[in-house]
Coordinates of C-alpha atoms in Angstrom, one line a residue:
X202 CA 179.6 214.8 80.8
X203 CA 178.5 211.9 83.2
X204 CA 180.1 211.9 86.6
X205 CA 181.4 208.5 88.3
X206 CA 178.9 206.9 90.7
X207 CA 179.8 206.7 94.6
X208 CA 177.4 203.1 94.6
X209 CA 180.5 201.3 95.4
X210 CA 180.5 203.0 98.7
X211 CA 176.7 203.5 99.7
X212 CA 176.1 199.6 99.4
X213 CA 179.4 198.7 102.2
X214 CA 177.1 197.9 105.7
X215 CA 178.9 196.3 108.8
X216 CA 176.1 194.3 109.8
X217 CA 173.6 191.7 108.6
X218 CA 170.2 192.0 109.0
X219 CA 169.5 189.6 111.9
X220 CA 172.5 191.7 113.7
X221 CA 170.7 195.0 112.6
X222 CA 167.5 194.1 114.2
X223 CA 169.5 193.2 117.1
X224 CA 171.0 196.4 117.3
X225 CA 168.8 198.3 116.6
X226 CA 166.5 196.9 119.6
X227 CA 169.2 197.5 121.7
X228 CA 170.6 200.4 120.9
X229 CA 167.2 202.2 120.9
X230 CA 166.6 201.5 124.1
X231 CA 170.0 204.2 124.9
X232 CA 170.0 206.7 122.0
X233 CA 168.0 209.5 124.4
X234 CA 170.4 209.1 127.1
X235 CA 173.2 211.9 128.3
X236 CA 176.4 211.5 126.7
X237 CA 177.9 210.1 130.0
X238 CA 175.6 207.9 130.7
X239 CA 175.6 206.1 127.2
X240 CA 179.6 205.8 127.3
X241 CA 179.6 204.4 130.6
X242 CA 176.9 202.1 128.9
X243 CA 179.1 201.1 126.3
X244 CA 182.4 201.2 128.0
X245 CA 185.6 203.3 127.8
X246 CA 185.8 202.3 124.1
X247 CA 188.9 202.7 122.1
X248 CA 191.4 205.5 122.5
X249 CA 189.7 208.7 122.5
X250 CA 186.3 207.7 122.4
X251 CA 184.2 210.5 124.3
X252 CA 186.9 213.2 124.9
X253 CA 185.5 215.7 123.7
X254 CA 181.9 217.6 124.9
X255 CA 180.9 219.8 121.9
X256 CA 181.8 220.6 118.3
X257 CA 182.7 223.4 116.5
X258 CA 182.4 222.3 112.8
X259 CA 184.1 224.6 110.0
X260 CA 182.7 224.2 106.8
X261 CA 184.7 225.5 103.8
X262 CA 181.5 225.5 101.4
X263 CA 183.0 226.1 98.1
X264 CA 185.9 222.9 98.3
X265 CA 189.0 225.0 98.8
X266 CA 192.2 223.9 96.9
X267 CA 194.6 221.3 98.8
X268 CA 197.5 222.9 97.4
X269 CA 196.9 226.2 98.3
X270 CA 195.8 225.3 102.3
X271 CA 197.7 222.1 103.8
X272 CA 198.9 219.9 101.2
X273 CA 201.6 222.0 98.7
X274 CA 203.5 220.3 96.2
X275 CA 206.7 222.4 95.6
X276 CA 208.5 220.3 93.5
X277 CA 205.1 219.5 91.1
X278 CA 205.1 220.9 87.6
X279 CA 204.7 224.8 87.7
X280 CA 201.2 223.8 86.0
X281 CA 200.2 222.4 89.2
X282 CA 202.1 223.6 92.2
X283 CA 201.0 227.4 91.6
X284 CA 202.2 230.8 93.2
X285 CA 202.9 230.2 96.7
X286 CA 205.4 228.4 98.6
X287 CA 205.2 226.0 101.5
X288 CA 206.3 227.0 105.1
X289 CA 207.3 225.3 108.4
X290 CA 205.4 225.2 110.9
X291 CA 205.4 224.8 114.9
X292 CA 204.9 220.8 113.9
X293 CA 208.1 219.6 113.2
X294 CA 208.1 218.1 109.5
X295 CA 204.7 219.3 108.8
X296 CA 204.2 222.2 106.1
X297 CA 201.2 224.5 105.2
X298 CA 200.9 226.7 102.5
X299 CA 202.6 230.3 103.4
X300 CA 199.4 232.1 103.0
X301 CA 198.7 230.4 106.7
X302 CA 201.1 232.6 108.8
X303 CA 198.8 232.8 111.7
X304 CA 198.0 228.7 111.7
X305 CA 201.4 227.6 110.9
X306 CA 202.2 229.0 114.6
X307 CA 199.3 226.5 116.3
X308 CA 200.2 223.4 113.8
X309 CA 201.0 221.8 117.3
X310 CA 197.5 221.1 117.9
X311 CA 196.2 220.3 114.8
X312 CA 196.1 217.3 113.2
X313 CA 195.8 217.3 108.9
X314 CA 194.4 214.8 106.7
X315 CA 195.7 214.7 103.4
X316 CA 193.7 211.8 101.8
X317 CA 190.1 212.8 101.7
X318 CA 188.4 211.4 98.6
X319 CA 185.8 210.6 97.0
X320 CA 184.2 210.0 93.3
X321 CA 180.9 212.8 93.7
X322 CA 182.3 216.3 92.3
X323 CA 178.6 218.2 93.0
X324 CA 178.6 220.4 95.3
X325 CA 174.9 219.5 96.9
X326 CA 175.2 215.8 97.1
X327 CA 179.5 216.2 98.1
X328 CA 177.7 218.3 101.3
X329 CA 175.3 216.3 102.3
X330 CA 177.8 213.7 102.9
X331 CA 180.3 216.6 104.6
X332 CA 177.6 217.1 106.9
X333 CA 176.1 214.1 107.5
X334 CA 178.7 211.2 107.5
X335 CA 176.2 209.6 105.4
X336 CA 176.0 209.8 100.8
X337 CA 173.2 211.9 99.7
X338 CA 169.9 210.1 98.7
X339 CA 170.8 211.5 95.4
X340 CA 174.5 211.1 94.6
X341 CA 176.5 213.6 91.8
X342 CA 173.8 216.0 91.7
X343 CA 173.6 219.6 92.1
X344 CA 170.0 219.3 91.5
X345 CA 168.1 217.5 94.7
X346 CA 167.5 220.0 97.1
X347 CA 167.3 219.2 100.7
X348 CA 164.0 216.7 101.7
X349 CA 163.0 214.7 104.4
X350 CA 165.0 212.0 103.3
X351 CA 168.2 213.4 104.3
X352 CA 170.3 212.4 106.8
X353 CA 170.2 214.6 110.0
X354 CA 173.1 217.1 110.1
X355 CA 175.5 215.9 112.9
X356 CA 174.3 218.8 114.7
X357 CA 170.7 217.6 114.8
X358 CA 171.8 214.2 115.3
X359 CA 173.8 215.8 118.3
X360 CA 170.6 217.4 119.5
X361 CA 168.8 214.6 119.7
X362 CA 171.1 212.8 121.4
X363 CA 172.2 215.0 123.7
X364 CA 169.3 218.2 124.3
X365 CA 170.6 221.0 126.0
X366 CA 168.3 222.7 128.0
X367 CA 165.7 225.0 126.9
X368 CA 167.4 228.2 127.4
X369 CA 169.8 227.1 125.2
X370 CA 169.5 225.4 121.6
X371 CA 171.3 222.3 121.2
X372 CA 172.5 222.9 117.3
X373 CA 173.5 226.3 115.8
X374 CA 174.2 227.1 112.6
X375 CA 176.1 230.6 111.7
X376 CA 175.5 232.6 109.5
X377 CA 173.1 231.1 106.7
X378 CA 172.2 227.9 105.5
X379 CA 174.6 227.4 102.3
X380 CA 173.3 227.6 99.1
X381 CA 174.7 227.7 95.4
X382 CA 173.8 229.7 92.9
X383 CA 175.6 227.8 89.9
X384 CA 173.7 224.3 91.2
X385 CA 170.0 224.1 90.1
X386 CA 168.7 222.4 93.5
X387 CA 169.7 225.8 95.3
X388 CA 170.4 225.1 99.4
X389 CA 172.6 221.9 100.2
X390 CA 170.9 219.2 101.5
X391 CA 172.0 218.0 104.9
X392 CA 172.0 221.2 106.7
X393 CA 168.7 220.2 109.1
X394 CA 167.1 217.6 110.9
X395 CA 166.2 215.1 107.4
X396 CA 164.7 211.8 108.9
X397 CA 164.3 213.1 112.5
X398 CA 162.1 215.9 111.5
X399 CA 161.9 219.6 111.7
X400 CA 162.4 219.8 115.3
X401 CA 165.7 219.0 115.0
X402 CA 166.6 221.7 112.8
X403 CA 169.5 224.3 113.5
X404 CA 168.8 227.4 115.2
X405 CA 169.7 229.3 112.6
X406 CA 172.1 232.3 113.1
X407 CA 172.0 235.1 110.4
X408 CA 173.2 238.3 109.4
X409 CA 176.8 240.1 109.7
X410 CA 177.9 239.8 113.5
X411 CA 180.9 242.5 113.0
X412 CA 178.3 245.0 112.4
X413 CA 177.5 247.7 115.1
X414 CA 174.1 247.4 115.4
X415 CA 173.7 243.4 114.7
X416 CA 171.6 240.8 116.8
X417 CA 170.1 237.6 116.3
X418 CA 167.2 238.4 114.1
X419 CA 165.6 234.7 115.7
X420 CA 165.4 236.6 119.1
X421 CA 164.1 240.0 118.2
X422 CA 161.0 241.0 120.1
X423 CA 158.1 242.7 117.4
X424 CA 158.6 246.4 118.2
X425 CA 156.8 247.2 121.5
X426 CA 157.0 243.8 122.7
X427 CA 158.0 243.5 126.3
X428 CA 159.1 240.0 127.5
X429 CA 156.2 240.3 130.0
X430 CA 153.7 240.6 126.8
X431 CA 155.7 237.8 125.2
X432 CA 154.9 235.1 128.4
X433 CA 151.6 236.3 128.7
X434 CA 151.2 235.3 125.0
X435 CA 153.1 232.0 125.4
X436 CA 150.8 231.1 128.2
X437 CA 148.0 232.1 125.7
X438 CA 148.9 229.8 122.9
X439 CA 149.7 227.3 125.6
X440 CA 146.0 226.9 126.2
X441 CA 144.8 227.3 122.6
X442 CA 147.3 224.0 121.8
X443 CA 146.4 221.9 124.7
X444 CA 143.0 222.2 123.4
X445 CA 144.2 221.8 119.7
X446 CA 146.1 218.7 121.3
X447 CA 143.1 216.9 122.9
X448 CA 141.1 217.4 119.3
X449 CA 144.2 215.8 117.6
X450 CA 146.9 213.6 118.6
X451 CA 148.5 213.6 115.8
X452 CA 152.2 213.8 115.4
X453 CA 152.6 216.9 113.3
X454 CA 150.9 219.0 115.8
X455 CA 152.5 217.8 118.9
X456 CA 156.0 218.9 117.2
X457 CA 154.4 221.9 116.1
X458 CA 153.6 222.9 119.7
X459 CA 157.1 221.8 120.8
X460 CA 158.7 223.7 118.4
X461 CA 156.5 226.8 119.6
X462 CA 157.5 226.2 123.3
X463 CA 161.0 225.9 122.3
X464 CA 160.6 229.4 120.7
X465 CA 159.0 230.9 123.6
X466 CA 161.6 229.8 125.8
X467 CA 164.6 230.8 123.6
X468 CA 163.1 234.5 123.4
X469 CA 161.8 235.1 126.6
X470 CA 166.1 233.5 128.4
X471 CA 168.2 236.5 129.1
X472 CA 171.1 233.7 129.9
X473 CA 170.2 233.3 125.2
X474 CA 170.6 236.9 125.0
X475 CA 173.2 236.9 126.9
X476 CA 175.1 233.7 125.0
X477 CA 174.4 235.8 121.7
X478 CA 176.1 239.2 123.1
X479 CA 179.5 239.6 121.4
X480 CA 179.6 243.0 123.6
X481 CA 180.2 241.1 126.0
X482 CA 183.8 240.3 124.9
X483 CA 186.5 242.5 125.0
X484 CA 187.5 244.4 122.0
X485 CA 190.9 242.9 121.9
X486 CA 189.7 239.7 121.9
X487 CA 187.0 240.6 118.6
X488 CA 190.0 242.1 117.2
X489 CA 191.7 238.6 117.8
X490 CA 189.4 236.7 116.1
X491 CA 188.9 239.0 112.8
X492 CA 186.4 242.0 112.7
X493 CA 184.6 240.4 109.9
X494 CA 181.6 238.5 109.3
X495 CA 183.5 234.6 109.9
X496 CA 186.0 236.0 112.6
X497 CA 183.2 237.3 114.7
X498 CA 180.8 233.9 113.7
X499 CA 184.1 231.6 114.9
X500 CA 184.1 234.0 118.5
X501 CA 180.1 233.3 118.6
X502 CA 181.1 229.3 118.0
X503 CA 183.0 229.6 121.2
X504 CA 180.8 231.6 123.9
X505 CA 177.9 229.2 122.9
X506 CA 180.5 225.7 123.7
X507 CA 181.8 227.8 126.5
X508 CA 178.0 227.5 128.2
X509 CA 177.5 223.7 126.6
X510 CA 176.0 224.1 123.7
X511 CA 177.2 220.9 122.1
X512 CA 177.7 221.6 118.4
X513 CA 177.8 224.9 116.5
X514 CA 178.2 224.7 112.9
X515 CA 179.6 227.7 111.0
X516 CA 178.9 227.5 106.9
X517 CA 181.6 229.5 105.1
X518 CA 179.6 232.8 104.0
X519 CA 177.9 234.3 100.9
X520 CA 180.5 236.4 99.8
X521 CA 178.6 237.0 96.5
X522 CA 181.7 235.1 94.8
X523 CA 181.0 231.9 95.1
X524 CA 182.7 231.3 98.3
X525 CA 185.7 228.8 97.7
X526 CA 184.8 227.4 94.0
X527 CA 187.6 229.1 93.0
X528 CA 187.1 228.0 89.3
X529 CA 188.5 231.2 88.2
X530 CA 191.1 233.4 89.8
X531 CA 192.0 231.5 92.6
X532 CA 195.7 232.5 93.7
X533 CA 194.1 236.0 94.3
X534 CA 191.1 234.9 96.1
X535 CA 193.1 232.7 98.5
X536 CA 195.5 235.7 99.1
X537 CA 193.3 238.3 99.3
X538 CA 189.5 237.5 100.3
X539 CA 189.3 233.3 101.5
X540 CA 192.5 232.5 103.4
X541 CA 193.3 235.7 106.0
X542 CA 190.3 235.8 107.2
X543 CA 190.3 232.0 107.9
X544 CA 193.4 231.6 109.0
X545 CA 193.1 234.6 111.5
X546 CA 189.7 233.0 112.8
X547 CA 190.9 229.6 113.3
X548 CA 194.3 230.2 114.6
X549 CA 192.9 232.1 117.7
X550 CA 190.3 229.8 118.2
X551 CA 192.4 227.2 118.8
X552 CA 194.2 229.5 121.1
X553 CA 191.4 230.8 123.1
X554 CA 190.0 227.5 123.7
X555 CA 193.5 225.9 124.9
X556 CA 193.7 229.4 127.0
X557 CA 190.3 228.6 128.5
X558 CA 190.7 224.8 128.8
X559 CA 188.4 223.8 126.8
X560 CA 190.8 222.8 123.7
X561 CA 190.4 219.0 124.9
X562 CA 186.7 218.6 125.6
X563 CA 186.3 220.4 122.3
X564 CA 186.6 218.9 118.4
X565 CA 187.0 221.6 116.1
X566 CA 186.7 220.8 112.6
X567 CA 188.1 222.5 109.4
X568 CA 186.8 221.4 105.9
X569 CA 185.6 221.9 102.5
X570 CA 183.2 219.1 100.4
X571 CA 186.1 218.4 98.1
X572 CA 189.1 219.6 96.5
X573 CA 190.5 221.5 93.6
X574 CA 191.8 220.3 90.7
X575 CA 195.9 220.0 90.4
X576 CA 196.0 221.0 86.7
X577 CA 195.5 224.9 86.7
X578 CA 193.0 226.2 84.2
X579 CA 195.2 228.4 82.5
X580 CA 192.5 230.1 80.6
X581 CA 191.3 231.7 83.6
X582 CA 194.3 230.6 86.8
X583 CA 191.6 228.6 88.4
X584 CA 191.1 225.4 89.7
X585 CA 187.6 223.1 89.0
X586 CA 186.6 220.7 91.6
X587 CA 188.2 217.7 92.3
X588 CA 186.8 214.8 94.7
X589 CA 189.5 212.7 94.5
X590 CA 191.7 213.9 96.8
X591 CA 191.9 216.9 99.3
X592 CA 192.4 217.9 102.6
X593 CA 191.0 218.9 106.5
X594 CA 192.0 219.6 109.7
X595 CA 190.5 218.1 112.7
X596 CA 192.0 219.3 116.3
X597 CA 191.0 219.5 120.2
X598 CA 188.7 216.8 121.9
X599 CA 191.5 214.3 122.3
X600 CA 193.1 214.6 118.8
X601 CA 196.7 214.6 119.2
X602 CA 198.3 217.7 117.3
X603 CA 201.5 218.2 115.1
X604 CA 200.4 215.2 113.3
X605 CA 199.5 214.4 109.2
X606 CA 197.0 211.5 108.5
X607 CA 197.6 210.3 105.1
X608 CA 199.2 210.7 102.1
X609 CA 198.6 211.9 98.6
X610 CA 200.8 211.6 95.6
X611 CA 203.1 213.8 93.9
X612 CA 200.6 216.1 92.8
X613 CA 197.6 215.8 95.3
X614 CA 195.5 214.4 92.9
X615 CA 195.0 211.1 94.7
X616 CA 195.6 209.6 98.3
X617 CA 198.6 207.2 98.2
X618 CA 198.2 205.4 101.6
X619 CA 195.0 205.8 104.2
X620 CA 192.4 207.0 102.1
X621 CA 189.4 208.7 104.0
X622 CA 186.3 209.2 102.8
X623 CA 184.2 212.4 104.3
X624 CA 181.7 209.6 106.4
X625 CA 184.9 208.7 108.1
X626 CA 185.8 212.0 108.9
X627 CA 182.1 212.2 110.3
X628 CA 183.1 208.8 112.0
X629 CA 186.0 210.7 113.7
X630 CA 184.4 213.7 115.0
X631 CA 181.4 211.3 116.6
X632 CA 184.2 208.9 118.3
X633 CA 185.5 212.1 119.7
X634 CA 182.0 212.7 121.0
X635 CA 181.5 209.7 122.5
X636 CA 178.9 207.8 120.4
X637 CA 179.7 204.2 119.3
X638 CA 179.9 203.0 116.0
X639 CA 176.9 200.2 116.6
X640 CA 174.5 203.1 118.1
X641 CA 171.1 203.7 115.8
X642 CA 168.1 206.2 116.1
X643 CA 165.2 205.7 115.3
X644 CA 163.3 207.7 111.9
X645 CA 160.2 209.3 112.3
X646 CA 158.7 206.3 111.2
X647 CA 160.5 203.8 113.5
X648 CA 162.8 202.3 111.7
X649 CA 166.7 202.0 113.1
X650 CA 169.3 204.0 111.5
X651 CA 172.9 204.4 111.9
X652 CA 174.2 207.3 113.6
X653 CA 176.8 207.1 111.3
X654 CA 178.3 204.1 108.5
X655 CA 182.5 205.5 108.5
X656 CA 185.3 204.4 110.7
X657 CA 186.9 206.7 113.1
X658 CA 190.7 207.7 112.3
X659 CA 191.8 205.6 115.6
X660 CA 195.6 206.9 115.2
X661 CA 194.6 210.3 115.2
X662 CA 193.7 210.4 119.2
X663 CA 196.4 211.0 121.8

């Protein structure tokens, strides 16, 4: 069956060519500078533009069901409202879904967006645009894997714009880079640096950080390897590329080098290590958060904001089930294996960060690549995907809590006032970051691009 094309939206642009050129030449001129310096450039901007500092970006790979998270339909036919019931929450007026004890109790700070939609129902090409602000180069397709021509993740597009500095990476990703099994192109695309290049990739987090006798497999020495051994080697390899360098000048092996240094630098830091070390935080507090592999990733997400790292993705797991494409089975999936675990995990996040103070310099995101469908499968009680209308949470870095954006109809099968696409939620999160809508990189060819193309949810900020 053919699936409806997104073309309408990929062609919109808010500039003509002349003011493209224009902007680009300007705008150029400021993409490498600190985030301070390039909002004082541009001005205060519109209400919460620049609040927040970093991101922690939730991403519910999978597209978990609206009805059965933030958007329940009591009163729907039993064919679409399903087993659970809604609840009240510490938002006056605002209901969840009763599997969401924990979060119901900090609905307060978060903001929900109920009108998320669009027309792509792949999983691959739905991501990229989830992660990007920006529609895949190949549109309803499970089949393009990630290339060059992707847009950066916002994360990479966050590390070029605003490098942390070496003994820290700028972009995290926890705990794998997320793939599908069903979808013939494999890995999503969108998940590294695309355009930029490689070495704006994600320092990539894996493994299961709730186990005893985890670390970050990216900074284990080679048995036997001192970090003495491991400088006298960097020092080594920095002579063998500065000659390599002066032989060729070329591009590739320039950002080859860099990459190498970065390396280096990221193995040989005891503040890394040290960022890494969840033995460093009490047991109550990993208890808190979920002794599980995406309780313990969500307490990683906030030591590594804690010490300014500016945006820490965090990919919903491999659970060997396919994660939330809950095509079969889903009431018992949400009850037993997807929601506790994310609702304990995000719930005393946002809690630990308002504790801390860093709630408002920090945007914390919460969201799938689409929807489920409202009609229930009754062959198997599951829900198939569905684009056309779903839900997310965004809260923290100015984003005024206790608040719904949006509005879907009477079965959540389609918004009924602000739709949002996912490049305006992109939009959001960067307005909350503090990088205007006009602002455009450069590819690794030269050409301008838009940081982002979507337009921030303005009511959303306090």
């Amino acid at each position: 069956m053919s699936r409806p094309s997104c073309h309408e939206f990929r062609t919109s642009s808010r500039l003509n060519r002349r003011d493209l050129l224009q902007a680009g030449a300007l705008s150029l001129l400021g993409a490498g500078l600190p985030g301070s310096a390039r909002a004082a450039e541009a001005g205060s901007g519109p209400v919460g533009f620049g609040s927040a500092k970093a991101c922690i970006f939730l991403f519910m790979w999978g597209g978990p069901s609206q009805l059965e998270t933030f958007d329940p339909k009591p009163h729907a036919p039993s064919e679409v409202r399903g087993e659970f019931n809604p609840i009240d929450t510490a938002a006056p007026g605002v209901q969840i879904c009763e599997l969401f004890q924990n979060l119901s109790q900090q609905m307060d700070k978060v903001a929900v967006v109920r009108s998320l939609n669009h027309t792509d129902p792949a999983h691959l090409s739905s991501g990229h645009a989830t992660l990007t602000g920006h529609w895949a180069p190949v549109i309803n397709s499970d089949a393009a894997p990630p290339s060059e021509k992707d847009t950066p993740h916002m994360g990479s597009m966050m590390s070029r714009l605003r490098p942390m500095p070496a003994t820290l990476p700028s972009f995290v990703t926890m705990p794998w880079l997320a793939l599908h099994p069903a979808a013939p192109g494999g890995r999503a695309p969108g998940q590294h640096g695309g355009w930029l290049g490689h070495k704006f990739d994600p320092f990539l987090v894996t493994g299961d950080p709730s186990k005893p006798d985890w670390n970050v497999p990216a900074l284990r020495l080679i048995d036997g390897m001192s970090v003495d051994r491991l400088r006298d080697r960097r020092a080594l390899l920095g002579n063998i590329d500065a000659q390599r360098a002066a032989l060729d000048r070329s591009a590739q092996v320039v950002d080859v080098a860099g990459q190498q240094q970065q390396a280096f630098q990221l193995l040989g830091s005891d503040r890394t290590r040290q960022a890494f070390d969840l033995n460093g935080e009490p047991d109550a507090v990993r208890d808190r958060y979920g002794r599980n592999l995406h309780g313990q990733c969500v307490l990683m997400a906030r030591r590594l904001v804690e010490r300014g790292v500016p945006f820490v993705s965090i990919n919903w797991h491999n659970d060997g089930r396919n994660f939330w494409d809950t095509h079969g089975n889903n009431f018992n999936r949400m009850k037993n294996d997807l929601v506790p675990p994310a609702d304990q995990a995000l719930s005393t996040l946002l809690v630990d960060l308002e504790e801390r103070g860093l709630l408002d310099e920090t945007i914390v995101a919460w969201v799938g690549e689409f929807g489920r469908n409202p009609k229930i499968d009754s062959n198997n009680a599951g829900r198939n995907h569905w684009p056309r209308c779903y839900n997310g949470l965004l809260a923290g870095g100015g984003i005024r809590g206790g608040q719904v954006y949006g509005r879907s109809d009477a079965q959540a099968a389609a918004p009924k006032d602000n739709p949002v696409s996912p490049l305006d939620f992109a939009a959001t999160i960067y307005h909350a970051l503090g990088i205007p809508e006009e602002l455009m990189v450069p590819d690794r060819s030269g050409r301008p691009q838009f940081v982002y193309t979507g337009h921030p949810m303005l009511p959303l900020f306090a």
